[in-house]
Amino acid sequence: TEYYAKEGGLEDLHPGMATLEGATVGDVCTRFPPEPSGYLHIGHAKACLLNHYYARRYQGRLVVRFDDTNPSKEKDEYQKSIVEDLATLGVDPDVVSFTSDYFGAIREYAECMIRAGIAYMDDTPQELMQKERMDRTDSKHRNQSPAEAQKLFDLMCSGAEEGGTYCLRAKIDMTSNNGTMRDPVLYRQNTTPHHRTGTAHKAYPTYDLACPIVDSLEGVTHALRTTEYNDRDEQYAWLQRALGVRRVRVHAFARMNFMYTELSKRKLAWFVDNGHVPGWDDPRFPTIRGVVRRGLDVRTLRAFMLSQGASRRITLMDWSKFWAENKKGIDAGAKRFMAVDGKDHVAMEVTFEGGDKGGDTFLTTGFHPKNPQLGQRVVRIGKNILLESVDAEGLTVGENIVLMRWGVVRITQVQGGLAGTFVPDGDFKKAKRKLTWIATHRNNTPCLLKEFDNLISKPSLEEGEDFKDFVNPHTLATSEAIGDDG
């Protein structure tokens, strides 16, 4: 059993989670580096919850770092939404930082690589560069002198138009079987004003360069990355060695995909921009605020994500299983109320022995039949009630039914209007039907019920398929209901 005597011991590993290799209690530092170019979605939830879990379990630190290296896509709106969503998830970072805080340091490291002859400037057109990398062919600029590379790097960073065709590439190994090692791009010109630094910079580092540098500078001990980054792990380690910065241990976990769902921020933006949903918080969306609005219990989400934590196998999750787990999580604490269909219902007259209960009469019942800690509430009763039409089908004279939370009623009339007599101390067990009902009253609560379907009509899209060809045109159904007056 893992323990740390000074701190009184570690909590047991959550089922599904693995020990963090090389972790020292009190020294662990993890990071969650979202790009402020969209809203957090259910896939991001796993990453931030795993990082938060390990930081807290090992009594260390969690850094939330905004990876703001692409001013063309980033907005304050997205940054604000990420902060709010992390709070919703219960993720409390110890440090909040920005990659832009380190732009000066990153540029110095890039220039060190130029001086060391392990980076060069390249204006090869993108398509030709991709072909050369596929063919493992050196760029014509690969043997450029450091002096020439520095001159062109300065030109690119100045924002001059003639420098816009160049990018900085690492000189690693164009013959490598790992494509990410074939001279990756490290810096590009972008004259779009940055949402934090304005026009102070005209060129920006790529994630591939910024991440290993800032991870090291910020004291990160364990970089949790999805298995899709496996090929990039070699590149990450190479850059830290080449720059002489402190090494960071990489811990891989599998990303989580969901059936009938797109998680690409670009594709989700298309749904919003084209009016398929009114906003990023729509309950049909896989964003954090979308699933929370749909009824997600955050405690269930945390347990679900941690149960998947140690797996390195990419899974395609079924939403129905996810929502079934969510229902289990909220069921014990969900207060019960009653409602009937707003249009498809029938009236019933109930008579009572010893007098009419047509006025304001109430009974007391629990908010939850199995959880008395939720307390009691009053329920209005009376001689005029409403039942769901589907529940009333096939009722026969003489049949006993149970009106939930109230009691037994014997049916006395079916034709010409439904009627019954309340049976004091009636036997609940002998009655076959237990029906939802509400008393007819002006204070009843009108309700609008919404049912949602998947935005995508195919469980999983194949490579090359356009998601726009599988957009479900019918994803929202509404119905009216009448709820009791609480």
Tab-separated table of C-alpha atoms in Angstrom:
chain	number	residue	atom	x	y	z
A	1	THR	CA	0.000	0.000	0.000
A	2	GLU	CA	1.255	3.441	-0.965
A	3	TYR	CA	1.768	5.756	1.988
A	4	TYR	CA	3.626	8.826	3.096
A	5	ALA	CA	4.183	8.868	6.838
A	6	LYS	CA	4.766	12.591	7.294
A	7	GLU	CA	1.496	13.570	5.628
A	8	GLY	CA	-0.513	10.795	7.240
A	9	GLY	CA	-0.833	8.619	4.134
A	10	LEU	CA	-2.307	8.866	0.660
A	11	GLU	CA	-5.922	8.202	-0.165
A	12	ASP	CA	-6.594	4.903	-1.922
A	13	LEU	CA	-6.401	5.053	-5.695
A	14	HIS	CA	-9.746	5.642	-7.289
A	15	PRO	CA	-10.957	2.509	-9.143
A	16	GLY	CA	-9.609	2.681	-12.672
A	17	MET	CA	-6.740	5.034	-11.877
A	18	ALA	CA	-3.074	4.018	-11.989
A	19	THR	CA	-0.192	5.082	-9.775
A	20	LEU	CA	1.628	8.123	-11.142
A	21	GLU	CA	5.044	6.778	-12.061
A	22	GLY	CA	7.926	8.574	-10.402
A	23	ALA	CA	5.671	10.682	-8.194
A	24	THR	CA	6.979	12.084	-4.905
A	25	VAL	CA	4.368	13.267	-2.451
A	26	GLY	CA	4.449	17.036	-2.124
A	27	ASP	CA	6.517	17.545	-5.290
A	28	VAL	CA	4.047	16.561	-8.030
A	29	CYS	CA	2.991	19.299	-10.427
A	30	THR	CA	0.514	18.624	-13.239
A	31	ARG	CA	-0.899	21.004	-15.816
A	32	PHE	CA	-4.024	21.441	-17.924
A	33	PRO	CA	-3.225	23.614	-20.980
A	34	PRO	CA	-6.474	24.563	-22.795
A	35	GLU	CA	-6.362	26.739	-25.882
A	36	PRO	CA	-8.782	29.695	-25.470
A	37	SER	CA	-10.272	29.091	-28.925
A	38	GLY	CA	-13.553	27.443	-27.907
A	39	TYR	CA	-15.618	26.069	-25.066
A	40	LEU	CA	-14.509	23.067	-23.030
A	41	HIS	CA	-16.194	19.821	-24.055
A	42	ILE	CA	-16.649	16.394	-22.516
A	43	GLY	CA	-13.292	15.243	-23.897
A	44	HIS	CA	-11.475	18.065	-22.120
A	45	ALA	CA	-13.223	17.052	-18.891
A	46	LYS	CA	-11.232	13.838	-18.677
A	47	ALA	CA	-7.915	15.660	-19.087
A	48	CYS	CA	-8.573	18.357	-16.508
A	49	LEU	CA	-10.103	15.933	-13.990
A	50	LEU	CA	-7.166	13.510	-14.246
A	51	ASN	CA	-4.659	16.326	-13.777
A	52	HIS	CA	-6.636	17.666	-10.841
A	53	TYR	CA	-6.923	14.201	-9.269
A	54	TYR	CA	-3.182	13.489	-9.368
A	55	ALA	CA	-2.245	16.952	-8.109
A	56	ARG	CA	-4.547	16.576	-5.114
A	57	ARG	CA	-3.783	12.915	-4.383
A	58	TYR	CA	-0.043	13.560	-4.264
A	59	GLN	CA	-0.498	16.835	-2.359
A	60	GLY	CA	1.102	18.799	-5.166
A	61	ARG	CA	0.142	21.622	-7.539
A	62	LEU	CA	-2.132	21.994	-10.545
A	63	VAL	CA	-1.289	24.609	-13.165
A	64	VAL	CA	-4.008	25.743	-15.574
A	65	ARG	CA	-2.115	27.331	-18.439
A	66	PHE	CA	-3.888	29.000	-21.326
A	67	ASP	CA	-2.066	27.981	-24.498
A	68	ASP	CA	-2.601	31.297	-26.261
A	69	THR	CA	-0.152	30.897	-29.132
A	70	ASN	CA	-2.602	31.416	-32.012
A	71	PRO	CA	-4.159	34.906	-31.946
A	72	SER	CA	-6.256	34.128	-35.038
A	73	LYS	CA	-8.487	31.786	-33.027
A	74	GLU	CA	-8.395	33.057	-29.450
A	75	LYS	CA	-10.901	35.276	-27.628
A	76	ASP	CA	-11.420	36.580	-24.094
A	77	GLU	CA	-14.907	35.065	-24.309
A	78	TYR	CA	-13.443	31.567	-24.541
A	79	GLN	CA	-10.925	32.204	-21.774
A	80	LYS	CA	-13.693	33.383	-19.435
A	81	SER	CA	-15.869	30.383	-20.288
A	82	ILE	CA	-13.028	27.955	-19.526
A	83	VAL	CA	-12.503	29.506	-16.079
A	84	GLU	CA	-16.242	29.192	-15.384
A	85	ASP	CA	-16.413	25.591	-16.621
A	86	LEU	CA	-13.440	24.535	-14.499
A	87	ALA	CA	-15.220	25.967	-11.459
A	88	THR	CA	-18.336	24.005	-12.430
A	89	LEU	CA	-16.243	20.826	-12.517
A	90	GLY	CA	-14.770	21.579	-9.100
A	91	VAL	CA	-11.268	22.006	-10.532
A	92	ASP	CA	-9.386	24.548	-8.420
A	93	PRO	CA	-5.967	25.332	-9.913
A	94	ASP	CA	-3.103	26.447	-7.714
A	95	VAL	CA	-1.663	28.554	-10.525
A	96	VAL	CA	-3.292	30.137	-13.588
A	97	SER	CA	-0.815	31.178	-16.262
A	98	PHE	CA	-0.536	31.931	-19.972
A	99	THR	CA	1.931	30.734	-22.559
A	100	SER	CA	2.051	34.383	-23.665
A	101	ASP	CA	3.731	35.156	-20.314
A	102	TYR	CA	6.741	33.264	-21.694
A	103	PHE	CA	6.906	34.575	-25.273
A	104	GLY	CA	10.169	36.382	-24.546
A	105	ALA	CA	11.802	33.311	-23.025
A	106	ILE	CA	10.564	31.044	-25.814
A	107	ARG	CA	12.023	33.367	-28.436
A	108	GLU	CA	15.386	33.296	-26.638
A	109	TYR	CA	15.355	29.496	-26.692
A	110	ALA	CA	14.481	29.540	-30.396
A	111	GLU	CA	17.456	31.812	-31.080
A	112	CYS	CA	19.686	29.476	-29.052
A	113	MET	CA	18.673	26.670	-31.394
A	114	ILE	CA	19.511	28.854	-34.386
A	115	ARG	CA	22.949	29.687	-32.992
A	116	ALA	CA	23.553	25.990	-32.243
A	117	GLY	CA	22.737	25.110	-35.844
A	118	ILE	CA	19.751	22.911	-34.925
A	119	ALA	CA	17.064	25.186	-36.375
A	120	TYR	CA	16.699	26.889	-39.770
A	121	MET	CA	14.325	29.196	-41.613
A	122	ASP	CA	12.325	27.751	-44.473
A	123	ASP	CA	10.029	29.322	-47.078
A	124	THR	CA	9.130	26.067	-48.794
A	125	PRO	CA	5.406	26.168	-49.769
A	126	GLN	CA	3.240	24.153	-47.393
A	127	GLU	CA	2.184	21.462	-49.854
A	128	LEU	CA	5.780	20.905	-51.024
A	129	MET	CA	6.972	20.842	-47.392
A	130	GLN	CA	4.412	18.150	-46.597
A	131	LYS	CA	5.526	16.143	-49.635
A	132	GLU	CA	9.203	16.447	-48.674
A	133	ARG	CA	8.406	15.240	-45.163
A	134	MET	CA	6.453	12.285	-46.544
A	135	ASP	CA	9.266	11.488	-48.977
A	136	ARG	CA	11.902	12.090	-46.261
A	137	THR	CA	13.634	14.631	-48.460
A	138	ASP	CA	15.709	17.464	-47.003
A	139	SER	CA	14.581	21.049	-47.545
A	140	LYS	CA	16.893	23.114	-49.717
A	141	HIS	CA	17.362	25.425	-46.704
A	142	ARG	CA	18.356	22.690	-44.250
A	143	ASN	CA	22.076	23.515	-44.385
A	144	GLN	CA	21.523	27.235	-43.964
A	145	SER	CA	24.088	29.069	-41.846
A	146	PRO	CA	23.120	30.237	-38.364
A	147	ALA	CA	23.762	33.841	-39.398
A	148	GLU	CA	21.380	33.585	-42.359
A	149	ALA	CA	18.791	31.813	-40.230
A	150	GLN	CA	18.966	34.540	-37.542
A	151	LYS	CA	18.584	37.271	-40.164
A	152	LEU	CA	15.478	35.620	-41.626
A	153	PHE	CA	14.095	34.880	-38.151
A	154	ASP	CA	14.334	38.565	-37.237
A	155	LEU	CA	12.642	39.478	-40.517
A	156	MET	CA	9.784	37.070	-39.808
A	157	CYS	CA	9.365	38.376	-36.246
A	158	SER	CA	9.316	41.991	-37.464
A	159	GLY	CA	6.003	41.381	-39.194
A	160	ALA	CA	7.417	42.420	-42.574
A	161	GLU	CA	5.458	40.960	-45.478
A	162	GLU	CA	8.560	39.400	-47.031
A	163	GLY	CA	9.150	37.515	-43.781
A	164	GLY	CA	5.657	36.038	-43.799
A	165	THR	CA	6.584	33.205	-46.138
A	166	TYR	CA	9.182	31.857	-43.694
A	167	CYS	CA	8.854	29.611	-40.678
A	168	LEU	CA	11.407	28.276	-38.210
A	169	ARG	CA	11.979	24.509	-38.318
A	170	ALA	CA	13.916	22.243	-35.974
A	171	LYS	CA	16.747	20.293	-37.597
A	172	ILE	CA	16.115	16.800	-36.201
A	173	ASP	CA	15.992	13.784	-38.534
A	174	MET	CA	14.280	13.767	-41.934
A	175	THR	CA	14.855	10.004	-42.219
A	176	SER	CA	13.048	9.142	-38.994
A	177	ASN	CA	10.205	6.637	-39.039
A	178	ASN	CA	8.437	9.035	-36.684
A	179	GLY	CA	6.973	11.783	-38.843
A	180	THR	CA	6.966	14.311	-35.998
A	181	MET	CA	10.772	14.160	-35.938
A	182	ARG	CA	11.098	15.232	-39.562
A	183	ASP	CA	12.001	18.848	-38.898
A	184	PRO	CA	8.790	20.169	-37.305
A	185	VAL	CA	7.761	23.819	-37.566
A	186	LEU	CA	8.569	25.805	-34.404
A	187	TYR	CA	7.646	29.422	-35.231
A	188	ARG	CA	5.361	31.226	-37.714
A	189	GLN	CA	4.486	34.806	-38.510
A	190	ASN	CA	0.998	36.006	-37.517
A	191	THR	CA	0.230	39.722	-37.550
A	192	THR	CA	-3.241	39.347	-35.991
A	193	PRO	CA	-3.330	41.301	-32.704
A	194	HIS	CA	-3.123	39.017	-29.690
A	195	HIS	CA	-6.005	39.206	-27.191
A	196	ARG	CA	-3.542	39.753	-24.303
A	197	THR	CA	-0.332	41.179	-25.800
A	198	GLY	CA	-1.830	43.225	-28.615
A	199	THR	CA	0.681	43.947	-31.387
A	200	ALA	CA	3.829	43.386	-29.307
A	201	HIS	CA	4.586	40.204	-31.257
A	202	LYS	CA	4.299	39.456	-34.947
A	203	ALA	CA	5.360	35.810	-34.818
A	204	TYR	CA	4.396	33.046	-32.422
A	205	PRO	CA	5.775	29.677	-31.312
A	206	THR	CA	3.895	26.513	-32.149
A	207	TYR	CA	2.508	24.308	-29.397
A	208	ASP	CA	5.273	21.795	-30.186
A	209	LEU	CA	7.949	24.311	-29.153
A	210	ALA	CA	6.133	26.206	-26.403
A	211	CYS	CA	4.842	23.202	-24.468
A	212	PRO	CA	8.133	21.453	-23.547
A	213	ILE	CA	9.732	24.799	-22.656
A	214	VAL	CA	6.936	26.167	-20.466
A	215	ASP	CA	6.271	22.784	-18.843
A	216	SER	CA	9.864	22.785	-17.682
A	217	LEU	CA	9.963	26.444	-16.621
A	218	GLU	CA	6.760	26.140	-14.580
A	219	GLY	CA	7.997	23.143	-12.614
A	220	VAL	CA	5.661	20.578	-14.153
A	221	THR	CA	6.761	17.090	-13.110
A	222	HIS	CA	4.206	15.031	-15.036
A	223	ALA	CA	2.731	16.020	-18.387
A	224	LEU	CA	-0.468	14.043	-18.929
A	225	ARG	CA	-1.074	13.681	-22.668
A	226	THR	CA	-3.555	11.621	-24.655
A	227	THR	CA	-2.258	8.667	-26.630
A	228	GLU	CA	-2.758	10.605	-29.880
A	229	TYR	CA	0.389	12.515	-28.808
A	230	ASN	CA	2.456	9.333	-28.526
A	231	ASP	CA	4.469	10.114	-31.660
A	232	ARG	CA	5.057	13.642	-30.400
A	233	ASP	CA	6.460	12.418	-27.082
A	234	GLU	CA	9.790	11.668	-28.792
A	235	GLN	CA	9.832	15.192	-30.226
A	236	TYR	CA	8.919	16.675	-26.816
A	237	ALA	CA	11.838	14.861	-25.173
A	238	TRP	CA	14.245	15.819	-27.996
A	239	LEU	CA	13.455	19.524	-27.621
A	240	GLN	CA	13.996	19.460	-23.856
A	241	ARG	CA	17.355	17.735	-24.321
A	242	ALA	CA	18.395	20.082	-27.115
A	243	LEU	CA	17.498	23.164	-25.085
A	244	GLY	CA	19.071	21.858	-21.893
A	245	VAL	CA	15.928	22.408	-19.827
A	246	ARG	CA	14.681	20.221	-16.983
A	247	ARG	CA	13.087	17.019	-18.261
A	248	VAL	CA	9.377	16.340	-17.654
A	249	ARG	CA	7.900	12.873	-17.336
A	250	VAL	CA	5.088	12.102	-19.804
A	251	HIS	CA	2.076	10.084	-18.614
A	252	ALA	CA	-0.248	8.865	-21.400
A	253	PHE	CA	-3.985	8.267	-21.215
A	254	ALA	CA	-6.606	7.511	-23.850
A	255	ARG	CA	-8.879	10.202	-25.192
A	256	MET	CA	-12.584	9.553	-24.968
A	257	ASN	CA	-14.910	9.763	-27.942
A	258	PHE	CA	-18.696	9.505	-27.911
A	259	MET	CA	-21.045	7.961	-30.447
A	260	TYR	CA	-23.050	10.336	-32.668
A	261	THR	CA	-20.829	13.200	-31.527
A	262	GLU	CA	-18.328	15.645	-32.959
A	263	LEU	CA	-15.791	17.096	-30.529
A	264	SER	CA	-13.897	19.301	-32.979
A	265	LYS	CA	-14.250	22.935	-31.912
A	266	ARG	CA	-14.340	23.980	-35.562
A	267	LYS	CA	-17.200	21.608	-36.319
A	268	LEU	CA	-19.106	22.540	-33.177
A	269	ALA	CA	-18.776	26.197	-34.184
A	270	TRP	CA	-20.386	25.272	-37.527
A	271	PHE	CA	-23.502	24.016	-35.718
A	272	VAL	CA	-23.753	27.313	-33.836
A	273	ASP	CA	-22.989	29.544	-36.825
A	274	ASN	CA	-25.542	27.764	-39.023
A	275	GLY	CA	-28.368	27.867	-36.503
A	276	HIS	CA	-28.607	24.146	-35.719
A	277	VAL	CA	-28.271	25.083	-32.039
A	278	PRO	CA	-28.725	28.536	-30.465
A	279	GLY	CA	-25.441	28.523	-28.544
A	280	TRP	CA	-22.552	26.622	-26.994
A	281	ASP	CA	-24.610	25.792	-23.901
A	282	ASP	CA	-27.299	23.944	-25.855
A	283	PRO	CA	-28.204	20.627	-24.138
A	284	ARG	CA	-27.521	18.746	-27.392
A	285	PHE	CA	-23.913	19.945	-27.370
A	286	PRO	CA	-21.054	17.917	-25.802
A	287	THR	CA	-19.668	21.060	-24.168
A	288	ILE	CA	-19.368	21.111	-20.381
A	289	ARG	CA	-22.070	23.736	-20.077
A	290	GLY	CA	-24.250	21.828	-22.550
A	291	VAL	CA	-24.205	18.514	-20.665
A	292	VAL	CA	-24.574	20.274	-17.298
A	293	ARG	CA	-27.626	22.074	-18.626
A	294	ARG	CA	-28.990	18.730	-19.774
A	295	GLY	CA	-28.793	17.432	-16.208
A	296	LEU	CA	-25.272	16.161	-15.700
A	297	ASP	CA	-24.262	15.573	-12.098
A	298	VAL	CA	-20.633	16.667	-11.798
A	299	ARG	CA	-19.880	14.059	-9.117
A	300	THR	CA	-21.010	11.342	-11.527
A	301	LEU	CA	-18.881	12.823	-14.310
A	302	ARG	CA	-15.799	12.846	-12.080
A	303	ALA	CA	-16.296	9.232	-10.988
A	304	PHE	CA	-16.970	8.164	-14.569
A	305	MET	CA	-13.867	9.862	-15.981
A	306	LEU	CA	-11.585	8.607	-13.219
A	307	SER	CA	-12.883	5.058	-13.733
A	308	GLN	CA	-11.589	5.311	-17.317
A	309	GLY	CA	-8.362	7.036	-16.306
A	310	ALA	CA	-5.712	4.333	-16.548
A	311	SER	CA	-6.851	2.922	-19.876
A	312	ARG	CA	-4.719	3.708	-22.917
A	313	ARG	CA	-7.260	2.266	-25.346
A	314	ILE	CA	-9.334	4.847	-27.206
A	315	THR	CA	-12.978	4.121	-26.554
A	316	LEU	CA	-16.183	5.074	-28.340
A	317	MET	CA	-18.639	5.622	-25.522
A	318	ASP	CA	-22.391	5.166	-25.769
A	319	TRP	CA	-24.231	8.215	-24.427
A	320	SER	CA	-27.070	6.038	-23.134
A	321	LYS	CA	-24.675	4.271	-20.741
A	322	PHE	CA	-23.281	7.595	-19.618
A	323	TRP	CA	-26.730	9.031	-18.896
A	324	ALA	CA	-27.770	5.804	-17.154
A	325	GLU	CA	-24.840	6.255	-14.757
A	326	ASN	CA	-25.834	9.879	-14.318
A	327	LYS	CA	-29.380	8.862	-13.434
A	328	LYS	CA	-28.047	6.542	-10.735
A	329	GLY	CA	-25.986	9.387	-9.356
A	330	ILE	CA	-28.809	11.921	-9.087
A	331	ASP	CA	-31.648	9.539	-8.221
A	332	ALA	CA	-30.944	9.338	-4.490
A	333	GLY	CA	-31.009	13.107	-4.043
A	334	ALA	CA	-33.645	14.160	-6.566
A	335	LYS	CA	-36.871	15.477	-5.063
A	336	ARG	CA	-40.057	14.008	-6.519
A	337	PHE	CA	-42.910	15.999	-7.990
A	338	MET	CA	-45.779	14.900	-10.228
A	339	ALA	CA	-47.055	16.028	-13.620
A	340	VAL	CA	-49.367	14.845	-16.391
A	341	ASP	CA	-49.349	15.476	-20.125
A	342	GLY	CA	-50.649	18.963	-20.873
A	343	LYS	CA	-52.943	17.794	-23.658
A	344	ASP	CA	-53.274	14.034	-23.455
A	345	HIS	CA	-54.923	13.651	-20.048
A	346	VAL	CA	-58.335	12.734	-18.635
A	347	ALA	CA	-60.329	14.115	-15.743
A	348	MET	CA	-61.491	11.942	-12.880
A	349	GLU	CA	-63.915	12.678	-10.054
A	350	VAL	CA	-63.085	11.148	-6.681
A	351	THR	CA	-65.727	10.821	-3.979
A	352	PHE	CA	-64.992	10.378	-0.293
A	353	GLU	CA	-66.735	8.687	2.568
A	354	GLY	CA	-67.934	11.195	5.093
A	355	GLY	CA	-67.811	14.330	2.965
A	356	ASP	CA	-66.577	16.278	-0.036
A	357	LYS	CA	-62.890	17.248	-0.296
A	358	GLY	CA	-63.302	19.789	-3.040
A	359	GLY	CA	-61.624	22.669	-1.193
A	360	ASP	CA	-57.983	23.234	-0.295
A	361	THR	CA	-57.061	19.932	1.321
A	362	PHE	CA	-53.549	18.610	1.588
A	363	LEU	CA	-51.614	15.575	2.691
A	364	THR	CA	-47.980	15.365	3.762
A	365	THR	CA	-45.530	13.086	1.963
A	366	GLY	CA	-41.800	12.720	1.581
A	367	PHE	CA	-39.861	14.429	-1.206
A	368	HIS	CA	-38.268	11.020	-1.863
A	369	PRO	CA	-39.759	7.603	-1.022
A	370	LYS	CA	-36.365	6.177	-0.006
A	371	ASN	CA	-34.530	9.213	1.290
A	372	PRO	CA	-36.253	10.795	4.327
A	373	GLN	CA	-33.363	13.246	4.757
A	374	LEU	CA	-34.781	15.279	1.859
A	375	GLY	CA	-37.700	16.213	4.066
A	376	GLN	CA	-41.456	16.480	3.603
A	377	ARG	CA	-43.791	18.384	1.311
A	378	VAL	CA	-47.521	18.943	1.053
A	379	VAL	CA	-49.564	17.565	-1.843
A	380	ARG	CA	-52.928	19.015	-2.774
A	381	ILE	CA	-55.810	16.514	-2.962
A	382	GLY	CA	-59.430	16.967	-4.006
A	383	LYS	CA	-62.378	15.482	-5.808
A	384	ASN	CA	-61.234	16.618	-9.270
A	385	ILE	CA	-57.954	15.173	-10.474
A	386	LEU	CA	-56.123	14.576	-13.760
A	387	LEU	CA	-54.579	11.325	-15.015
A	388	GLU	CA	-52.431	10.558	-18.038
A	389	SER	CA	-54.674	9.258	-20.828
A	390	VAL	CA	-52.359	6.330	-21.476
A	391	ASP	CA	-52.560	5.335	-17.784
A	392	ALA	CA	-56.365	5.449	-17.820
A	393	GLU	CA	-56.735	3.165	-20.837
A	394	GLY	CA	-58.472	-0.121	-20.016
A	395	LEU	CA	-59.674	0.827	-16.542
A	396	THR	CA	-62.741	-1.177	-15.501
A	397	VAL	CA	-65.510	-0.607	-12.996
A	398	GLY	CA	-64.657	-2.236	-9.696
A	399	GLU	CA	-60.901	-2.096	-10.275
A	400	ASN	CA	-58.718	-0.675	-7.526
A	401	ILE	CA	-55.920	1.695	-8.486
A	402	VAL	CA	-53.249	3.426	-6.413
A	403	LEU	CA	-52.860	7.172	-6.719
A	404	MET	CA	-49.178	7.660	-5.929
A	405	ARG	CA	-48.442	9.333	-2.561
A	406	TRP	CA	-52.166	9.332	-1.724
A	407	GLY	CA	-54.027	6.061	-1.557
A	408	VAL	CA	-56.388	3.517	-3.155
A	409	VAL	CA	-59.378	4.452	-5.313
A	410	ARG	CA	-62.034	2.010	-6.573
A	411	ILE	CA	-63.260	2.773	-10.099
A	412	THR	CA	-67.047	3.335	-10.099
A	413	GLN	CA	-67.565	4.763	-13.584
A	414	VAL	CA	-65.768	4.619	-16.933
A	415	GLN	CA	-68.366	5.506	-19.555
A	416	GLY	CA	-69.455	9.133	-19.634
A	417	GLY	CA	-66.558	10.277	-17.489
A	418	LEU	CA	-64.112	8.618	-15.162
A	419	ALA	CA	-65.072	8.403	-11.480
A	420	GLY	CA	-63.995	6.514	-8.384
A	421	THR	CA	-64.357	6.290	-4.630
A	422	PHE	CA	-61.465	6.778	-2.229
A	423	VAL	CA	-60.859	3.635	-0.156
A	424	PRO	CA	-59.481	4.454	3.315
A	425	ASP	CA	-56.808	1.978	4.380
A	426	GLY	CA	-56.953	0.329	0.937
A	427	ASP	CA	-54.451	-2.445	0.131
A	428	PHE	CA	-51.678	-0.954	-2.052
A	429	LYS	CA	-50.235	-4.364	-2.884
A	430	LYS	CA	-53.417	-5.773	-4.395
A	431	ALA	CA	-53.862	-2.882	-6.820
A	432	LYS	CA	-52.178	-3.579	-10.167
A	433	ARG	CA	-51.887	0.010	-11.333
A	434	LYS	CA	-49.990	2.767	-9.529
A	435	LEU	CA	-50.689	6.035	-11.316
A	436	THR	CA	-49.306	9.546	-11.387
A	437	TRP	CA	-51.976	12.217	-10.911
A	438	ILE	CA	-52.452	15.834	-9.913
A	439	ALA	CA	-55.372	17.699	-8.385
A	440	THR	CA	-57.104	20.153	-10.701
A	441	HIS	CA	-56.282	23.645	-9.460
A	442	ARG	CA	-55.482	27.107	-10.777
A	443	ASN	CA	-52.103	27.033	-9.033
A	444	ASN	CA	-50.824	24.024	-10.979
A	445	THR	CA	-47.515	24.597	-12.723
A	446	PRO	CA	-47.401	24.732	-16.551
A	447	CYS	CA	-44.290	22.929	-17.824
A	448	LEU	CA	-42.517	22.688	-21.167
A	449	LEU	CA	-40.709	19.378	-21.601
A	450	LYS	CA	-37.869	19.023	-24.100
A	451	GLU	CA	-36.468	15.794	-25.512
A	452	PHE	CA	-33.215	15.794	-27.422
A	453	ASP	CA	-31.723	13.581	-30.098
A	454	ASN	CA	-28.172	13.363	-31.441
A	455	LEU	CA	-26.960	16.080	-33.793
A	456	ILE	CA	-25.153	13.463	-35.906
A	457	SER	CA	-27.151	10.566	-37.374
A	458	LYS	CA	-24.254	8.080	-37.694
A	459	PRO	CA	-22.553	6.472	-34.652
A	460	SER	CA	-19.024	7.047	-35.943
A	461	LEU	CA	-17.836	8.791	-39.083
A	462	GLU	CA	-15.225	7.129	-41.259
A	463	GLU	CA	-12.137	8.938	-42.461
A	464	GLY	CA	-13.038	11.163	-45.383
A	465	GLU	CA	-16.731	11.418	-44.512
A	466	ASP	CA	-18.131	14.926	-44.153
A	467	PHE	CA	-20.075	15.390	-40.923
A	468	LYS	CA	-22.401	17.813	-42.741
A	469	ASP	CA	-23.779	14.864	-44.715
A	470	PHE	CA	-24.957	13.232	-41.486
A	471	VAL	CA	-26.606	16.138	-39.689
A	472	ASN	CA	-29.815	15.026	-37.994
A	473	PRO	CA	-32.595	17.487	-38.996
A	474	HIS	CA	-34.895	16.507	-36.113
A	475	THR	CA	-33.124	16.799	-32.765
A	476	LEU	CA	-35.624	18.597	-30.548
A	477	ALA	CA	-39.158	17.622	-29.532
A	478	THR	CA	-41.230	19.677	-27.097
A	479	SER	CA	-44.399	18.825	-25.207
A	480	GLU	CA	-46.507	20.590	-22.626
A	481	ALA	CA	-47.212	19.203	-19.170
A	482	ILE	CA	-49.140	20.246	-16.082
A	483	GLY	CA	-47.186	19.933	-12.846
A	484	ASP	CA	-48.507	19.968	-9.311
A	485	ASP	CA	-48.208	23.256	-7.460
A	486	GLY	CA	-45.304	22.028	-5.351
